Amino acid sequence: MTNMEQDRWSRVKGRLRTSVGEDVYTSWFARMDLESVHDESVHLSVPTRFLKSWIQAHYAERVLSCWQAEMPEVHRIDLSVRTAMRAAVPVKDASVPQIDPRRVERADSRPAAELRAVATAPVSASHDALGGSPLDPRLTFASFVIGRSNTLAHAAARQVAEGRRGDPVMFNPLYIHAGVGLGKTHLLQAVTWAGNSGNERKVLYLTAEKFMYGFVAALKTQTSLAFKEALRGIDVLVIDDLQFLQGKSTQAEFCHTLNALIDAGRQVVIAADRPPSDLESLDDRVRSRLAGGLVVEMGSLGEELRLGILKSRVAAARAHHASFDVPEQVLEYLSRAITHNGRDLEGAVNRLLAHSKLNNQPVTLEMAEREVRDLIRPQEPKRIKIEDIQRVVARQYNVSRSDLLSSRRTANVVRPRQVAMYLAKTMTLRSLPEIGRRFGGRDHTTVLHAVRKIEALVAKDVSLSDEVESLKRQLQNEP
Ligand code: ADP
Ligand code: MG
């Protein structure tokens, strides 16, 4: 891909981000890559079938118009699923994380044929039998950098990974949640690699998507006895991106699987982008079962952790490209500038590597600044939780949080409650029914009424509008 195409692509992504907002962008578009541009058509790719169908169903027009704003001649967007990479179990205890040179080049273009060749590499038996999701050989404990925000999650994951067949299970399920790019998949795959490399236990890693389309379908064609038999072979079930689990029958299967495994003393590990209580589409029984184990949140990556991740990535790259060197000054610059997530840190190292290889130039600060410009974002909006909103609103109006959730209808709690529901609707991605549930089991129409009411009041009541603004600021700025 030419530099011009790269630049264009960066600008299109910028437009898309502005157009759909940061949250939607990171949920659906962060992993979209440009494959090629030919005359009137642009070829983009995403890593999963689910993302592809979601983007096609909801954002096809939007993506096209963002392209047209840059290149009016574009009339078609082709979206494909990138061939997943499968690889053999890595050497146990490899202390140097591996980086696959093919993946590095991928930053610019990914030759499909080459990847298909990789896709036929052997995987562990249990993955084949039950259709596990592909694993990335680089995502191991050895390459996982520990910092303040992930110490607990890492320790819990390690504990799970080191368990032996028949050991009592300490926390079940282990539920890890965090925003995009903060290391969930890395940690889950590390558990899977570590568990399977001893070959003592069978660890099955599935994305929720794989669970929906593959696993459930496969199980449905078998008798329930065969189903139980197959499950008996799994010691640890690892499910990634649970927030994507959709559909009543899938959820019923999931619930069934979860119960069967937990009751049989098998370990379940789950990752999602939100806590169990916020998984709106799951029914209460599943939610409470999920919350019944250990729930750990991984926070955003601190600067020190970002520096550690960069160093680990550079060290991995150096294993294959001995001449690649990134001065300390550049690493520090990157760790300060790229605050968003680990995916962008990885991208930055890949670009520096590609650039220094292709142009045969050492990495300098100027080059780094140029190469990562589009990865540097304005102040990141914070992930706001309904509990935070309730806490901050209660404090501001001097009522208790339980007042807000109660059915009391006195004026001194009705208004704060409406304000809190309004903020929940405007500052989070939660749906009206979910907000109602979180406010003491109210109906979604009550929430809608509150939202409309406050919207109308804010438009004409200056002091209320100031109050709301101040609440928003407090929520954005509180740690
Ligand atoms: P998530 O699944 O939470 O969206 P990933 O696990 O895919 O995020 O992480 C995104 C990128 O950041 C990956 O390249 C991953 O290796 C890297 N990363 C995130 N956290 C860490 C960490 N603590 N140590 C090393 N790499 C990390
Ligand atoms: Mg992930």
Coordinates of C-alpha atoms and ligand atoms in Angstrom, one line a residue:
M1 CA 0.0 0.0 0.0
T2 CA 1.3 3.4 -0.8
N3 CA 1.9 6.2 1.7
M4 CA -0.9 8.2 0.1
E5 CA -3.3 5.3 0.6
Q6 CA -2.2 5.0 4.2
D7 CA -2.8 8.7 4.8
R8 CA -6.2 8.5 3.2
W9 CA -7.1 5.5 5.3
S10 CA -6.0 7.4 8.4
R11 CA -8.2 10.3 7.5
V12 CA -11.2 8.1 6.7
K13 CA -10.8 6.4 10.1
G14 CA -10.7 9.9 11.6
R15 CA -13.9 10.8 9.9
L16 CA -15.5 7.6 11.0
R17 CA -14.5 8.1 14.6
T18 CA -15.9 11.6 14.6
S19 CA -19.1 10.5 12.9
V20 CA -20.0 7.5 15.1
G21 CA -18.3 8.6 18.4
E22 CA -15.4 7.1 20.3
D23 CA -17.4 4.3 21.9
V24 CA -19.0 2.9 18.8
Y25 CA -15.7 3.4 16.9
T26 CA -13.7 1.3 19.3
S27 CA -16.4 -1.3 19.6
W28 CA -16.8 -1.9 15.9
F29 CA -14.1 -0.3 13.8
A30 CA -10.9 -0.4 15.9
R31 CA -9.9 -3.7 14.2
M32 CA -10.9 -2.8 10.6
D33 CA -8.0 -2.8 8.2
L34 CA -7.6 -1.4 4.7
E35 CA -6.6 -4.2 2.3
S36 CA -6.6 -2.4 -1.0
V37 CA -8.1 0.4 -3.1
H38 CA -9.0 -0.3 -6.8
D39 CA -10.5 2.5 -8.8
E40 CA -14.1 2.6 -7.5
S41 CA -13.9 0.0 -4.8
V42 CA -12.2 -0.2 -1.5
H43 CA -11.5 -3.5 0.2
L44 CA -11.6 -3.5 4.0
S45 CA -11.3 -6.4 6.4
V46 CA -12.3 -7.2 9.9
P47 CA -11.2 -10.2 12.1
T48 CA -14.6 -11.8 12.7
R49 CA -17.7 -12.8 10.8
F50 CA -19.8 -11.2 13.5
L51 CA -18.1 -7.8 13.0
K52 CA -18.5 -8.0 9.3
S53 CA -22.2 -8.7 9.4
W54 CA -22.7 -6.1 12.1
I55 CA -20.9 -3.4 10.2
Q56 CA -22.7 -4.3 7.0
A57 CA -26.1 -4.2 8.6
H58 CA -25.5 -1.0 10.6
Y59 CA -22.7 1.1 9.2
A60 CA -22.3 0.3 5.5
E61 CA -23.6 3.7 4.3
R62 CA -21.6 5.5 6.9
V63 CA -18.3 3.8 5.9
L64 CA -18.9 4.5 2.3
S65 CA -19.7 8.2 2.8
C66 CA -16.6 8.6 4.9
W67 CA -14.6 7.2 2.0
Q68 CA -16.4 9.4 -0.5
A69 CA -15.5 12.5 1.5
E70 CA -11.9 11.6 0.9
M71 CA -12.2 10.0 -2.5
P72 CA -15.4 10.9 -4.4
E73 CA -14.8 8.2 -7.0
V74 CA -15.3 5.4 -4.5
H75 CA -18.6 3.6 -5.0
R76 CA -18.2 0.3 -3.4
I77 CA -16.9 -1.0 -0.1
D78 CA -16.0 -4.7 0.1
L79 CA -15.7 -6.1 3.5
S80 CA -14.1 -9.4 4.2
V81 CA -13.1 -11.5 7.2
R82 CA -9.4 -11.8 7.6
T83 CA -8.2 -15.3 7.6
A84 CA -7.6 -16.2 11.2
M85 CA -4.2 -17.3 12.2
R86 CA -3.8 -20.7 13.8
A87 CA -0.5 -21.9 15.1
A88 CA 1.1 -24.7 17.0
V89 CA 1.5 -24.8 20.7
P90 CA 4.5 -22.6 21.5
V91 CA 7.6 -24.0 23.2
K92 CA 6.9 -24.2 26.8
D93 CA 8.4 -21.5 29.0
A94 CA 9.7 -19.6 26.0
S95 CA 11.0 -16.6 27.8
V96 CA 11.3 -14.4 24.7
P97 CA 7.9 -13.7 23.3
Q98 CA 7.7 -14.6 19.6
I99 CA 6.7 -12.3 16.9
D100 CA 5.7 -13.6 13.5
P101 CA 7.3 -11.5 10.8
R102 CA 4.3 -12.0 8.6
R103 CA 2.2 -10.3 11.2
V104 CA 4.6 -7.3 11.2
E105 CA 4.2 -6.8 7.5
R106 CA 0.5 -7.1 7.9
A107 CA 0.5 -3.5 9.2
D108 CA 0.6 -2.5 5.6
S109 CA -0.7 -5.4 3.6
R110 CA -1.6 -8.9 4.4
P111 CA -1.1 -11.4 1.6
A112 CA -4.1 -13.7 2.0
A113 CA -2.4 -16.8 0.5
E114 CA 0.4 -16.7 3.0
L115 CA -2.0 -16.6 5.9
R116 CA -3.9 -19.5 4.5
A117 CA -0.7 -21.5 4.6
V118 CA -0.3 -20.6 8.3
A119 CA -3.9 -21.5 8.9
T120 CA -3.2 -25.2 8.3
A121 CA -0.6 -25.4 11.0
P122 CA -1.5 -28.0 13.7
V123 CA -3.6 -27.1 16.7
S124 CA -4.2 -29.0 19.8
A125 CA -6.6 -31.9 19.6
S126 CA -9.3 -30.5 21.8
H127 CA -9.5 -27.4 19.7
D128 CA -10.2 -29.4 16.6
A129 CA -12.7 -31.7 18.2
L130 CA -14.9 -28.9 19.7
G131 CA -14.0 -26.2 17.3
G132 CA -12.0 -23.8 19.4
S133 CA -11.1 -20.3 18.2
P134 CA -7.6 -19.7 16.8
L135 CA -4.9 -18.7 19.1
D136 CA -2.1 -16.2 18.6
P137 CA 1.2 -17.7 19.6
R138 CA 2.5 -14.4 20.9
L139 CA -0.2 -14.0 23.6
T140 CA 1.4 -15.8 26.4
F141 CA 2.1 -15.1 30.1
A142 CA 5.8 -14.5 29.1
S143 CA 4.8 -11.5 27.0
F144 CA 2.2 -10.2 29.4
V145 CA 3.4 -7.1 31.3
I146 CA 2.1 -6.7 34.8
G147 CA 1.1 -3.3 36.1
R148 CA -1.1 -1.7 38.7
S149 CA -4.2 -2.0 36.6
N150 CA -4.0 -5.7 35.9
T151 CA -2.1 -7.3 38.8
L152 CA -5.2 -8.9 40.2
A153 CA -6.5 -10.2 36.9
H154 CA -3.1 -11.5 36.1
A155 CA -2.7 -13.3 39.4
A156 CA -6.2 -14.9 39.1
A157 CA -5.4 -16.0 35.5
R158 CA -2.1 -17.5 36.6
Q159 CA -3.8 -19.3 39.4
V160 CA -6.3 -20.8 37.0
A161 CA -3.6 -21.7 34.5
E162 CA -1.5 -23.5 37.0
G163 CA -4.3 -25.6 38.3
R164 CA -4.1 -29.3 37.8
R165 CA -6.7 -31.8 36.8
G166 CA -8.9 -32.5 39.8
D167 CA -7.6 -29.6 41.9
P168 CA -10.4 -27.8 43.7
V169 CA -11.5 -24.8 41.8
M170 CA -11.0 -21.6 43.7
F171 CA -13.2 -19.1 41.9
N172 CA -15.6 -20.1 39.3
P173 CA -16.2 -18.5 36.9
L174 CA -13.3 -16.1 36.7
Y175 CA -14.8 -13.1 35.0
I176 CA -12.4 -10.4 33.6
H177 CA -13.8 -7.2 32.2
A178 CA -12.1 -4.2 30.7
G179 CA -12.4 -1.8 27.7
V180 CA -11.0 -2.5 24.3
G181 CA -7.3 -3.2 23.9
L182 CA -6.5 -3.5 27.6
G183 CA -5.3 -7.1 27.5
K184 CA -8.3 -9.4 28.0
T185 CA -7.7 -11.5 25.0
H186 CA -4.0 -11.6 25.8
L187 CA -4.7 -12.9 29.3
L188 CA -7.3 -15.5 28.2
Q189 CA -5.0 -16.9 25.5
A190 CA -2.1 -17.0 27.9
V191 CA -4.3 -19.2 30.2
T192 CA -5.1 -21.4 27.2
W193 CA -1.5 -21.8 26.0
A194 CA -0.3 -22.4 29.5
G195 CA -3.0 -25.0 30.3
N196 CA -2.6 -26.9 27.0
S197 CA 1.2 -26.9 26.8
G198 CA 1.5 -29.3 29.7
N199 CA -1.1 -31.4 27.9
E200 CA -2.4 -32.5 31.2
R201 CA -5.6 -30.5 31.0
K202 CA -7.7 -29.6 28.0
V203 CA -8.4 -25.9 27.8
L204 CA -10.8 -24.7 25.2
Y205 CA -10.7 -21.1 24.0
L206 CA -13.8 -19.8 22.3
T207 CA -14.9 -16.4 21.3
A208 CA -18.6 -15.8 22.1
E209 CA -19.0 -15.6 18.3
K210 CA -17.5 -19.0 17.8
F211 CA -19.7 -20.3 20.6
M212 CA -22.7 -19.0 18.8
Y213 CA -22.0 -20.1 15.3
G214 CA -19.9 -23.2 15.8
F215 CA -20.1 -24.7 19.2
V216 CA -23.8 -24.6 19.7
A217 CA -24.5 -25.8 16.2
A218 CA -22.1 -28.7 16.6
L219 CA -23.7 -29.7 19.9
K220 CA -27.2 -29.5 18.5
T221 CA -26.4 -32.2 15.9
Q222 CA -25.3 -34.5 18.7
T223 CA -27.2 -36.3 21.3
S224 CA -27.2 -34.8 24.8
L225 CA -25.1 -37.8 25.9
A226 CA -22.5 -37.0 23.4
F227 CA -22.7 -33.4 24.5
K228 CA -22.0 -34.3 28.1
E229 CA -19.2 -36.6 26.9
A230 CA -17.6 -33.8 24.9
L231 CA -17.8 -31.5 27.8
R232 CA -16.3 -34.0 30.2
G233 CA -13.1 -33.8 28.1
I234 CA -12.7 -30.1 28.8
D235 CA -11.1 -29.0 32.0
V236 CA -11.1 -25.3 31.4
L237 CA -13.5 -23.4 29.1
V238 CA -12.4 -19.9 28.2
I239 CA -14.9 -17.6 26.5
D240 CA -13.8 -14.2 25.1
D241 CA -15.9 -11.2 24.3
L242 CA -19.0 -12.5 26.1
Q243 CA -20.8 -9.2 25.3
F244 CA -21.4 -10.5 21.8
L245 CA -23.4 -13.5 22.9
Q246 CA -26.8 -13.0 21.5
G247 CA -30.0 -14.8 20.9
K248 CA -32.3 -16.7 23.2
S249 CA -31.4 -20.2 22.3
T250 CA -27.7 -19.5 22.3
Q251 CA -28.0 -18.0 25.7
A252 CA -29.9 -21.1 26.9
E253 CA -27.1 -23.3 25.6
F254 CA -24.6 -21.1 27.2
C255 CA -26.4 -21.2 30.5
H256 CA -26.6 -25.0 30.2
T257 CA -22.9 -25.3 29.4
L258 CA -21.9 -23.0 32.2
N259 CA -24.0 -24.8 34.8
A260 CA -22.8 -28.2 33.6
L261 CA -19.2 -27.3 33.8
I262 CA -19.3 -25.4 37.1
D263 CA -21.3 -28.2 38.7
A264 CA -18.8 -30.7 37.5
G265 CA -16.0 -28.7 39.1
R266 CA -14.5 -27.5 35.8
Q267 CA -13.0 -24.1 35.5
V268 CA -14.7 -21.4 33.4
V269 CA -12.9 -18.2 32.4
I270 CA -14.8 -15.3 30.8
A271 CA -13.8 -11.9 29.4
A272 CA -16.2 -9.1 28.4
D273 CA -16.1 -5.4 28.0
R274 CA -18.4 -4.8 30.9
P275 CA -19.3 -6.3 34.3
P276 CA -21.9 -9.1 34.4
S277 CA -24.5 -6.7 35.8
D278 CA -24.3 -4.7 32.5
L279 CA -24.7 -7.6 30.2
E280 CA -28.2 -6.5 29.3
S281 CA -29.2 -9.3 27.0
L282 CA -28.5 -12.1 29.4
D283 CA -31.1 -13.3 31.7
D284 CA -30.9 -12.8 35.5
R285 CA -29.9 -16.4 36.3
V286 CA -26.9 -16.3 34.0
R287 CA -25.9 -12.9 35.2
S288 CA -25.9 -13.9 38.8
R289 CA -24.1 -17.1 38.0
L290 CA -21.4 -15.1 36.3
A291 CA -21.2 -12.7 39.2
G292 CA -20.9 -15.6 41.6
G293 CA -17.3 -16.3 41.0
L294 CA -14.5 -13.8 40.9
V295 CA -15.1 -10.6 38.9
V296 CA -12.0 -8.6 38.2
E297 CA -11.8 -5.4 36.3
M298 CA -8.6 -4.3 34.4
G299 CA -8.3 -0.6 34.3
S300 CA -6.7 1.6 31.7
L301 CA -3.0 1.1 31.0
G302 CA -0.8 3.5 33.1
E303 CA 2.2 5.1 31.5
E304 CA 4.6 2.7 33.1
L305 CA 2.7 -0.3 31.9
R306 CA 2.5 1.2 28.4
L307 CA 6.3 1.6 28.4
G308 CA 6.6 -2.0 29.6
I309 CA 4.4 -3.2 26.8
L310 CA 6.4 -1.3 24.2
K311 CA 9.6 -2.7 25.5
S312 CA 8.2 -6.2 25.4
R313 CA 7.0 -5.7 21.8
V314 CA 10.4 -4.3 20.7
A315 CA 12.2 -7.2 22.4
A316 CA 10.0 -9.6 20.6
A317 CA 10.6 -8.0 17.3
R318 CA 14.3 -8.0 17.9
A319 CA 14.3 -11.7 18.1
H320 CA 13.7 -11.8 14.4
H321 CA 15.2 -8.4 13.4
A322 CA 18.4 -8.0 15.3
S323 CA 19.2 -4.6 13.8
F324 CA 15.9 -3.1 14.9
D325 CA 16.5 -0.7 17.8
V326 CA 14.2 1.8 19.4
P327 CA 16.0 4.5 21.5
E328 CA 14.7 4.9 25.0
Q329 CA 13.7 8.5 24.2
V330 CA 11.4 7.2 21.5
L331 CA 9.9 4.6 23.7
E332 CA 9.2 7.2 26.3
Y333 CA 7.6 9.5 23.8
L334 CA 5.4 6.7 22.5
S335 CA 4.3 5.6 26.0
R336 CA 3.3 9.2 26.8
A337 CA 1.6 9.9 23.5
I338 CA -0.3 6.7 22.9
T339 CA -2.6 6.4 25.8
H340 CA -5.5 4.6 24.4
N341 CA -4.9 0.9 24.3
G342 CA -2.5 -1.9 23.8
R343 CA -3.6 -2.4 20.2
D344 CA -2.3 1.0 19.3
L345 CA 1.0 0.4 21.1
E346 CA 1.4 -2.8 19.1
G347 CA 0.5 -1.0 15.9
A348 CA 3.1 1.7 16.7
V349 CA 5.9 -0.8 17.1
N350 CA 4.9 -2.6 13.9
R351 CA 5.0 0.6 12.0
L352 CA 8.4 1.6 13.3
L353 CA 9.7 -1.9 12.4
A354 CA 8.1 -1.8 8.9
H355 CA 9.5 1.7 8.3
S356 CA 13.0 1.0 9.5
K357 CA 13.1 -2.3 7.5
L358 CA 11.7 -0.9 4.3
N359 CA 13.8 2.3 4.3
N360 CA 16.8 0.8 6.0
Q361 CA 16.8 3.7 8.4
P362 CA 17.3 3.8 12.2
V363 CA 14.4 4.8 14.3
T364 CA 14.4 8.4 15.4
L365 CA 12.1 10.6 17.3
E366 CA 11.1 12.5 14.2
M367 CA 10.3 9.3 12.4
A368 CA 8.3 8.0 15.3
E369 CA 6.3 11.2 15.5
R370 CA 5.5 11.1 11.8
E371 CA 4.6 7.4 11.8
V372 CA 2.2 7.3 14.8
R373 CA 0.5 10.6 14.3
D374 CA -2.9 9.1 13.7
L375 CA -2.7 6.9 16.8
I376 CA -2.5 9.8 19.1
R377 CA -5.9 10.8 20.2
P378 CA -7.4 13.7 22.0
Q379 CA -8.3 13.2 25.7
E380 CA -9.9 9.8 25.9
P381 CA -13.5 9.8 27.1
K382 CA -13.9 7.8 30.3
R383 CA -16.0 4.7 30.6
I384 CA -18.7 5.8 32.9
K385 CA -20.6 3.4 35.0
I386 CA -24.2 3.7 36.3
E387 CA -23.0 3.2 39.9
D388 CA -20.7 6.2 39.5
I389 CA -23.6 8.3 38.2
Q390 CA -25.7 7.3 41.1
R391 CA -23.0 8.0 43.6
V392 CA -22.1 11.4 42.2
V393 CA -25.7 12.5 41.8
A394 CA -26.6 11.3 45.3
R395 CA -23.7 13.3 46.7
Q396 CA -24.6 16.4 44.8
Y397 CA -28.2 16.4 46.0
N398 CA -27.5 15.1 49.4
V399 CA -29.7 12.0 49.2
S400 CA -28.6 8.4 49.5
R401 CA -28.1 6.0 46.7
S402 CA -30.9 3.8 48.0
D403 CA -33.2 6.8 47.9
L404 CA -32.5 7.0 44.2
L405 CA -33.3 3.4 43.7
S406 CA -36.3 3.4 46.1
S407 CA -39.9 4.0 45.1
R408 CA -40.2 7.2 47.1
R409 CA -41.8 9.9 45.1
T410 CA -41.1 13.0 47.2
A411 CA -39.8 15.9 45.2
N412 CA -36.3 15.9 46.8
V413 CA -35.6 12.4 45.4
V414 CA -37.7 12.5 42.2
R415 CA -35.6 15.2 40.5
P416 CA -32.2 13.7 41.4
R417 CA -33.4 10.3 40.3
Q418 CA -34.5 11.8 36.9
V419 CA -31.2 13.6 36.5
A420 CA -29.3 10.4 37.2
M421 CA -31.4 8.4 34.7
Y422 CA -30.9 11.2 32.2
L423 CA -27.1 11.0 32.7
A424 CA -27.2 7.2 32.5
K425 CA -28.8 7.5 29.1
T426 CA -26.6 10.2 27.8
M427 CA -23.2 9.2 29.2
T428 CA -23.3 5.4 28.9
L429 CA -24.4 3.0 26.1
R430 CA -26.9 1.3 28.3
S431 CA -30.4 0.8 27.0
L432 CA -33.6 2.2 28.6
P433 CA -34.7 -1.2 30.0
E434 CA -31.3 -1.8 31.4
I435 CA -31.2 1.6 33.1
G436 CA -34.7 1.0 34.5
R437 CA -33.5 -2.3 36.0
R438 CA -30.5 -0.6 37.5
F439 CA -32.7 2.0 39.1
G440 CA -34.6 -0.3 41.3
G441 CA -36.4 -2.2 38.6
R442 CA -38.3 0.6 36.9
D443 CA -40.0 0.3 33.6
H444 CA -38.2 1.6 30.5
T445 CA -41.1 4.1 29.9
T446 CA -40.3 5.6 33.3
V447 CA -36.7 6.1 32.2
L448 CA -37.8 7.5 28.9
H449 CA -40.1 10.0 30.7
A450 CA -37.3 11.1 33.0
V451 CA -34.8 11.5 30.1
R452 CA -37.3 13.7 28.1
K453 CA -38.3 15.7 31.1
I454 CA -34.7 16.6 32.0
E455 CA -33.9 17.3 28.3
A456 CA -36.8 19.7 28.2
L457 CA -35.8 21.4 31.5
V458 CA -32.2 21.7 30.7
A459 CA -33.1 23.6 27.5
K460 CA -34.8 26.4 29.5
D461 CA -33.6 26.2 33.1
V462 CA -30.1 27.6 33.3
S463 CA -29.4 26.6 36.9
L464 CA -30.4 23.0 36.2
S465 CA -28.4 22.9 33.0
D466 CA -25.4 24.2 35.1
E467 CA -25.9 21.4 37.6
V468 CA -26.1 18.8 34.9
E469 CA -22.9 20.1 33.3
S470 CA -21.1 20.1 36.7
L471 CA -22.2 16.5 37.3
K472 CA -20.9 15.5 33.9
R473 CA -17.6 17.2 34.6
Q474 CA -17.3 15.4 37.9
L475 CA -18.0 12.1 36.3
Q476 CA -15.5 12.7 33.5
N477 CA -12.7 13.8 35.9
E478 CA -13.1 11.6 39.0
P479 CA -10.7 8.8 39.1
Ligands
ADP1 P1 -8.7 -6.8 24.5 O1 -8.9 -8.2 24.3 O2 -8.9 -6.4 25.9 O3 -9.4 -5.9 23.6 P2 -6.0 -7.5 23.7 O4 -5.7 -8.6 24.7 O5 -6.3 -7.9 22.3 O6 -7.1 -6.5 24.3 O7 -4.7 -6.5 23.8 C1 -4.4 -5.5 22.7 C2 -3.0 -5.5 22.5 O8 -2.3 -5.0 23.6 C3 -2.4 -6.9 22.2 O9 -1.4 -6.7 21.3 C4 -1.8 -7.2 23.6 O10 -0.7 -8.1 23.4 C5 -1.4 -5.9 24.1 N1 -1.4 -5.8 25.6 C6 -2.5 -5.4 26.4 N2 -2.2 -5.5 27.7 C7 -0.9 -6.0 27.7 C8 0.0 -6.4 28.8 N3 -0.4 -6.2 30.1 N4 1.2 -6.9 28.5 C9 1.5 -7.0 27.2 N5 0.8 -6.7 26.1 C10 -0.5 -6.2 26.4
MG2 MG -10.2 -9.1 22.9

